[in-house]
Short mmCIF file of C-alpha atoms and ligand atoms in Angstrom, two decimals:
data_model
loop_
_atom_site.label_atom_id
_atom_site.label_comp_id
_atom_site.label_asym_id
_atom_site.label_seq_id
_atom_site.Cartn_x
_atom_site.Cartn_y
_atom_site.Cartn_z
CA UNK A 1 97.57 155.60 100.82
CA UNK A 2 97.22 151.75 101.23
CA UNK A 3 97.63 150.20 105.21
CA UNK A 4 101.28 148.45 105.79
CA UNK A 5 100.20 145.61 107.66
CA UNK A 6 98.21 142.84 105.96
CA UNK A 7 95.95 140.39 107.93
CA UNK A 8 94.07 137.23 106.77
CA UNK A 9 90.87 136.93 108.56
CA UNK A 10 88.08 134.55 108.09
CA UNK A 11 85.02 137.05 108.21
CA UNK A 12 83.34 137.90 105.03
CA UNK A 13 84.65 141.65 103.65
CA UNK A 14 82.78 144.42 102.50
CA UNK A 15 82.16 147.94 102.58
CA UNK A 16 80.96 149.23 106.17
CA UNK A 17 81.73 145.33 107.81
CA UNK A 18 82.83 145.07 110.89
CA UNK A 19 85.40 142.88 111.59
CA UNK A 20 86.03 141.06 115.47
CA UNK A 21 89.32 140.60 115.95
CA UNK A 22 90.22 137.24 117.94
CA UNK A 23 92.81 137.41 120.89
CA UNK A 24 95.92 136.51 118.78
CA UNK A 25 95.41 139.28 116.22
CA UNK A 26 94.38 141.99 118.71
CA UNK A 27 97.91 140.97 120.76
CA UNK A 28 99.75 141.27 117.35
CA UNK A 29 98.10 144.82 116.07
CA UNK A 30 98.02 146.60 119.28
CA UNK A 31 101.02 144.65 121.49
CA UNK A 32 103.48 143.96 118.68
CA UNK A 33 102.39 146.76 116.07
CA UNK A 34 101.73 149.31 118.46
CA UNK A 35 98.71 149.95 116.14
CA UNK A 36 95.93 152.30 117.87
CA UNK A 37 92.13 153.56 117.11
CA UNK A 38 91.91 155.01 113.74
CA UNK A 39 95.48 153.09 112.61
CA UNK A 40 94.62 151.52 109.27
CA UNK A 41 95.44 147.51 107.98
CA UNK A 42 94.47 145.69 104.70
CA UNK A 43 92.49 142.66 105.34
CA UNK A 44 91.76 139.72 102.73
CA UNK A 45 90.09 136.32 103.43
CA UNK A 46 90.49 134.74 100.14
CA UNK A 47 87.27 134.89 98.76
CA UNK A 48 86.60 138.76 98.95
CA UNK A 49 89.90 140.50 97.81
CA UNK A 50 91.53 142.82 99.68
CA UNK A 51 90.05 145.58 101.88
CA UNK A 52 91.38 148.72 103.62
CA UNK A 53 89.86 149.02 107.41
CA UNK A 54 90.03 150.91 110.10
CA UNK A 55 90.93 150.19 113.61
CA UNK A 56 87.85 151.24 115.41
CA UNK A 57 87.66 149.34 118.61
CA UNK A 58 91.30 148.53 120.53
CA UNK A 59 91.27 146.19 123.56
CA UNK A 60 93.91 143.83 125.33
CA UNK A 61 91.87 141.18 124.35
CA UNK A 62 90.37 142.19 121.26
CA UNK A 63 89.11 144.94 119.05
CA UNK A 64 86.79 146.07 115.94
CA UNK A 65 88.41 146.63 112.11
CA UNK A 66 85.88 148.44 109.92
CA UNK A 67 86.01 148.04 106.43
CA UNK A 68 86.24 151.08 104.13
CA UNK A 69 87.07 150.15 100.68
CA UNK A 70 88.23 147.23 98.13
CA UNK A 71 91.76 147.71 97.33
CA UNK A 72 92.56 144.71 95.12
CA UNK A 73 90.00 142.24 93.58
CA UNK A 74 90.68 138.48 94.58
CA UNK A 75 93.45 137.41 92.38
CA UNK A 76 93.29 133.48 92.33
CA UNK A 77 96.44 131.68 91.36
CA UNK A 78 96.56 129.05 88.46
CA UNK A 79 94.94 125.73 89.26
CA UNK A 80 98.24 124.12 90.34
CA UNK A 81 99.01 121.51 93.34
CA UNK A 82 102.20 121.34 94.57
CA UNK A 83 102.68 117.69 96.10
CA UNK A 84 105.70 117.13 98.20
CA UNK A 85 106.98 114.51 100.71
CA UNK A 86 107.59 116.44 104.02
CA UNK A 87 110.70 116.56 105.02
CA UNK A 88 112.74 117.83 108.46
CA UNK A 89 110.50 120.40 109.64
CA UNK A 90 111.92 124.04 108.69
CA UNK A 91 112.54 122.54 105.36
CA UNK A 92 109.07 121.52 105.24
CA UNK A 93 107.96 125.15 106.51
CA UNK A 94 110.12 126.59 103.95
CA UNK A 95 108.35 124.37 100.86
CA UNK A 96 104.89 125.46 101.98
CA UNK A 97 105.87 129.32 102.69
CA UNK A 98 107.41 129.32 99.15
CA UNK A 99 104.89 127.51 97.35
CA UNK A 100 102.21 130.04 98.69
CA UNK A 101 104.85 132.96 97.79
CA UNK A 102 104.99 131.44 94.48
CA UNK A 103 101.16 130.55 93.43
CA UNK A 104 100.40 127.46 94.50
CA UNK A 105 96.26 127.06 94.74
CA UNK A 106 97.06 123.94 96.95
CA UNK A 107 99.73 122.17 98.75
CA UNK A 108 99.59 118.91 99.16
CA UNK A 109 102.11 116.56 101.77
CA UNK A 110 102.49 113.32 101.14
CA UNK A 111 103.79 109.57 102.74
CA UNK A 112 106.03 107.87 99.85
CA UNK A 113 108.09 104.93 100.39
CA UNK A 114 111.07 106.79 101.55
CA UNK A 115 109.34 109.64 103.14
CA UNK A 116 111.54 111.23 105.70
CA UNK A 117 108.47 112.21 108.05
CA UNK A 118 105.52 109.98 108.68
CA UNK A 119 103.71 112.89 110.84
CA UNK A 120 102.72 116.31 109.96
CA UNK A 121 101.00 119.50 111.80
CA UNK A 122 98.74 120.57 108.98
CA UNK A 123 97.14 123.63 111.62
CA UNK A 124 100.83 124.72 111.49
CA UNK A 125 101.75 124.59 107.68
CA UNK A 126 98.66 126.24 106.84
CA UNK A 127 99.21 128.94 109.27
CA UNK A 128 102.44 129.40 107.40
CA UNK A 129 100.77 129.62 104.16
CA UNK A 130 98.32 132.27 105.71
CA UNK A 131 101.57 134.04 106.59
CA UNK A 132 102.98 134.15 103.48
CA UNK A 133 99.94 135.40 102.00
CA UNK A 134 99.76 138.21 104.54
CA UNK A 135 103.53 139.23 103.71
CA UNK A 136 103.50 138.43 99.68
CA UNK A 137 100.68 140.68 99.05
CA UNK A 138 98.61 137.44 97.77
CA UNK A 139 94.55 137.70 98.15
CA UNK A 140 94.18 133.77 98.50
CA UNK A 141 95.49 131.62 100.76
CA UNK A 142 96.05 127.67 99.36
CA UNK A 143 95.02 124.82 101.30
CA UNK A 144 97.69 122.72 102.97
CA UNK A 145 95.99 119.38 102.81
CA UNK A 146 96.64 116.60 105.46
CA UNK A 147 99.31 113.84 104.48
CA UNK A 148 97.94 111.04 102.65
CA UNK A 149 99.62 108.54 101.26
CA UNK A 150 100.96 109.21 97.08
CA UNK A 151 99.57 105.72 96.18
CA UNK A 152 95.90 106.52 97.12
CA UNK A 153 96.31 110.44 96.02
CA UNK A 154 97.18 108.51 92.60
CA UNK A 155 94.26 105.92 92.54
CA UNK A 156 91.73 109.03 92.53
CA UNK A 157 93.68 111.32 89.92
CA UNK A 158 91.40 113.61 88.41
CA UNK A 159 91.72 112.20 84.47
CA UNK A 160 92.19 116.08 83.34
CA UNK A 161 94.90 116.91 85.92
CA UNK A 162 98.52 116.97 84.14
CA UNK A 163 101.19 116.40 86.34
CA UNK A 164 104.97 117.56 86.28
CA UNK A 165 107.19 114.47 87.27
CA UNK A 166 110.06 115.83 88.56
CA UNK A 167 112.77 113.05 88.44
CA UNK A 168 116.61 113.59 88.61
CA UNK A 169 117.07 110.44 86.55
CA UNK A 170 115.68 112.08 83.41
CA UNK A 171 117.71 114.13 80.75
CA UNK A 172 115.88 116.90 78.97
CA UNK A 173 112.70 118.70 79.74
CA UNK A 174 109.20 117.96 78.77
CA UNK A 175 107.60 120.86 79.75
CA UNK A 176 108.01 123.49 76.74
CA UNK A 177 106.11 120.94 74.80
CA UNK A 178 103.24 120.21 77.40
CA UNK A 179 102.83 123.74 77.49
CA UNK A 180 102.06 123.70 73.83
CA UNK A 181 99.18 121.15 74.52
CA UNK A 182 98.10 121.17 77.80
CA UNK A 183 98.33 125.34 79.01
CA UNK A 184 94.72 125.65 80.21
CA UNK A 185 94.66 122.19 81.69
CA UNK A 186 95.00 121.84 85.71
CA UNK A 187 98.25 121.00 86.79
CA UNK A 188 100.20 119.37 89.51
CA UNK A 189 104.15 119.27 90.43
CA UNK A 190 105.17 116.18 92.39
CA UNK A 191 108.60 116.30 93.95
CA UNK A 192 109.99 113.15 96.20
CA UNK A 193 111.54 112.83 99.14
CA UNK A 194 114.89 113.62 100.15
CA UNK A 195 115.77 109.26 99.41
CA UNK A 196 113.83 109.82 96.09
CA UNK A 197 111.13 108.00 94.93
CA UNK A 198 111.05 103.78 95.12
CA UNK A 199 111.48 102.14 91.73
CA UNK A 200 107.52 100.86 92.35
CA UNK A 201 106.60 104.78 92.85
CA UNK A 202 108.31 106.11 89.49
CA UNK A 203 107.32 103.34 87.51
CA UNK A 204 104.07 104.40 88.42
CA UNK A 205 103.97 107.77 87.82
CA UNK A 206 106.03 107.40 84.16
CA UNK A 207 103.24 105.34 83.54
CA UNK A 208 100.50 107.93 83.78
CA UNK A 209 99.21 109.13 80.74
CA UNK A 210 98.97 112.84 82.37
CA UNK A 211 102.55 112.67 83.91
CA UNK A 212 105.12 114.68 82.07
CA UNK A 213 108.87 113.67 83.20
CA UNK A 214 110.94 116.85 84.12
CA UNK A 215 114.78 117.44 84.69
CA UNK A 216 115.92 120.11 86.82
CA UNK A 217 119.22 119.92 85.59
CA UNK A 218 122.01 117.91 86.23
CA UNK A 219 122.84 118.15 90.10
CA UNK A 220 120.50 116.65 92.31
CA UNK A 221 118.59 119.47 94.09
CA UNK A 222 117.07 118.75 97.94
CA UNK A 223 113.58 118.47 97.99
CA UNK A 224 113.15 122.13 99.05
CA UNK A 225 114.91 123.60 96.37
CA UNK A 226 113.30 120.93 93.68
CA UNK A 227 109.73 122.50 94.73
CA UNK A 228 110.83 125.69 94.08
CA UNK A 229 112.63 125.29 90.66
CA UNK A 230 109.71 122.91 89.64
CA UNK A 231 107.05 126.13 90.54
CA UNK A 232 109.29 128.45 88.91
CA UNK A 233 109.69 126.51 85.74
CA UNK A 234 105.92 125.68 85.82
CA UNK A 235 105.20 129.53 86.07
CA UNK A 236 107.58 130.38 83.46
CA UNK A 237 105.90 127.96 80.96
CA UNK A 238 102.41 128.09 81.77
CA UNK A 239 101.64 130.38 84.84
CA UNK A 240 100.90 133.94 85.36
CA UNK A 241 104.31 135.42 86.36
N1 SAM B 1 116.82 109.98 94.62
C1 SAM B 1 117.72 110.77 95.02
C2 SAM B 1 118.82 110.59 96.08
O1 SAM B 1 118.39 109.53 97.63
O2 SAM B 1 120.15 110.38 95.44
C3 SAM B 1 117.16 112.15 95.64
C4 SAM B 1 116.04 112.69 95.88
S1 SAM B 1 116.00 114.44 95.84
C5 SAM B 1 116.70 114.82 97.00
C6 SAM B 1 114.41 114.96 95.84
C7 SAM B 1 113.37 115.10 94.61
O3 SAM B 1 113.74 116.27 94.45
C8 SAM B 1 113.46 113.99 93.77
O4 SAM B 1 112.50 113.19 94.44
C9 SAM B 1 112.96 114.68 92.52
O5 SAM B 1 111.26 115.03 92.50
C10 SAM B 1 113.71 116.10 93.03
N2 SAM B 1 114.49 116.54 92.30
C11 SAM B 1 115.79 116.76 92.75
N3 SAM B 1 116.75 116.93 92.02
C12 SAM B 1 116.22 116.78 90.76
C13 SAM B 1 116.66 117.12 89.26
N4 SAM B 1 118.12 117.36 89.09
N5 SAM B 1 115.51 117.17 88.41
C14 SAM B 1 114.56 116.28 88.56
N6 SAM B 1 113.98 116.56 89.78
C15 SAM B 1 114.96 116.32 90.97
#
């Protein structure tokens, strides 16, 4: 039977491998979840798939888990980046959590001309991505990037990576067409901030040969709703759903 508790660890996983627990993990397992010696935990590290493990040492400040057998192979998500401009804290957390659940490979916060928030706590957002992967049964954790300028990201844009540019001023949907010719390519979704993209940014995005301009319907969605809607459309057209 598979363990109900799933934990992300940095340590390599393999048959017989001992995994030392950090203090916070020990507190979670033994203090919060009331686990004891012999208890079952599922582990993943983003590289070796999911492993069933047993609690072989339990203490207040630490403990050890021992890997028994692999229960899932590593399942990589499609090569899809989600690029978004951070908004209010709770909504930014939501975007990161949903992107991890829905199958983004990388999550890239960007500063735009009208970005609401100039700073992010990358470590906190990364922890949200880990937590989302723990809860959704994923074996991969998307990397959350540091905040960078959209213009700089576009300056070094990889030639083969296609771009789903979500623009509320657009009608129609270029995604179905793009899926016919670019389904094997790496992709990125780009969502603007609450104030939208500036004219300069919209012109630049429209001019990119990799850009496929997509409408998410006749209503203007909040950036967090737009991120979920865009990932749904992309996954439906080209992803692993
Ligand atoms: N420019 C807007 C304004 O201030 O009226 C609103 C921007 S919207 C809140 C945030 C982002 O979500 C947009 O930049 C766009 O990327 C995406 N978005 C929202 N609604 C959309 C729609 N109907 N179609 C395509 N993209 C949409």
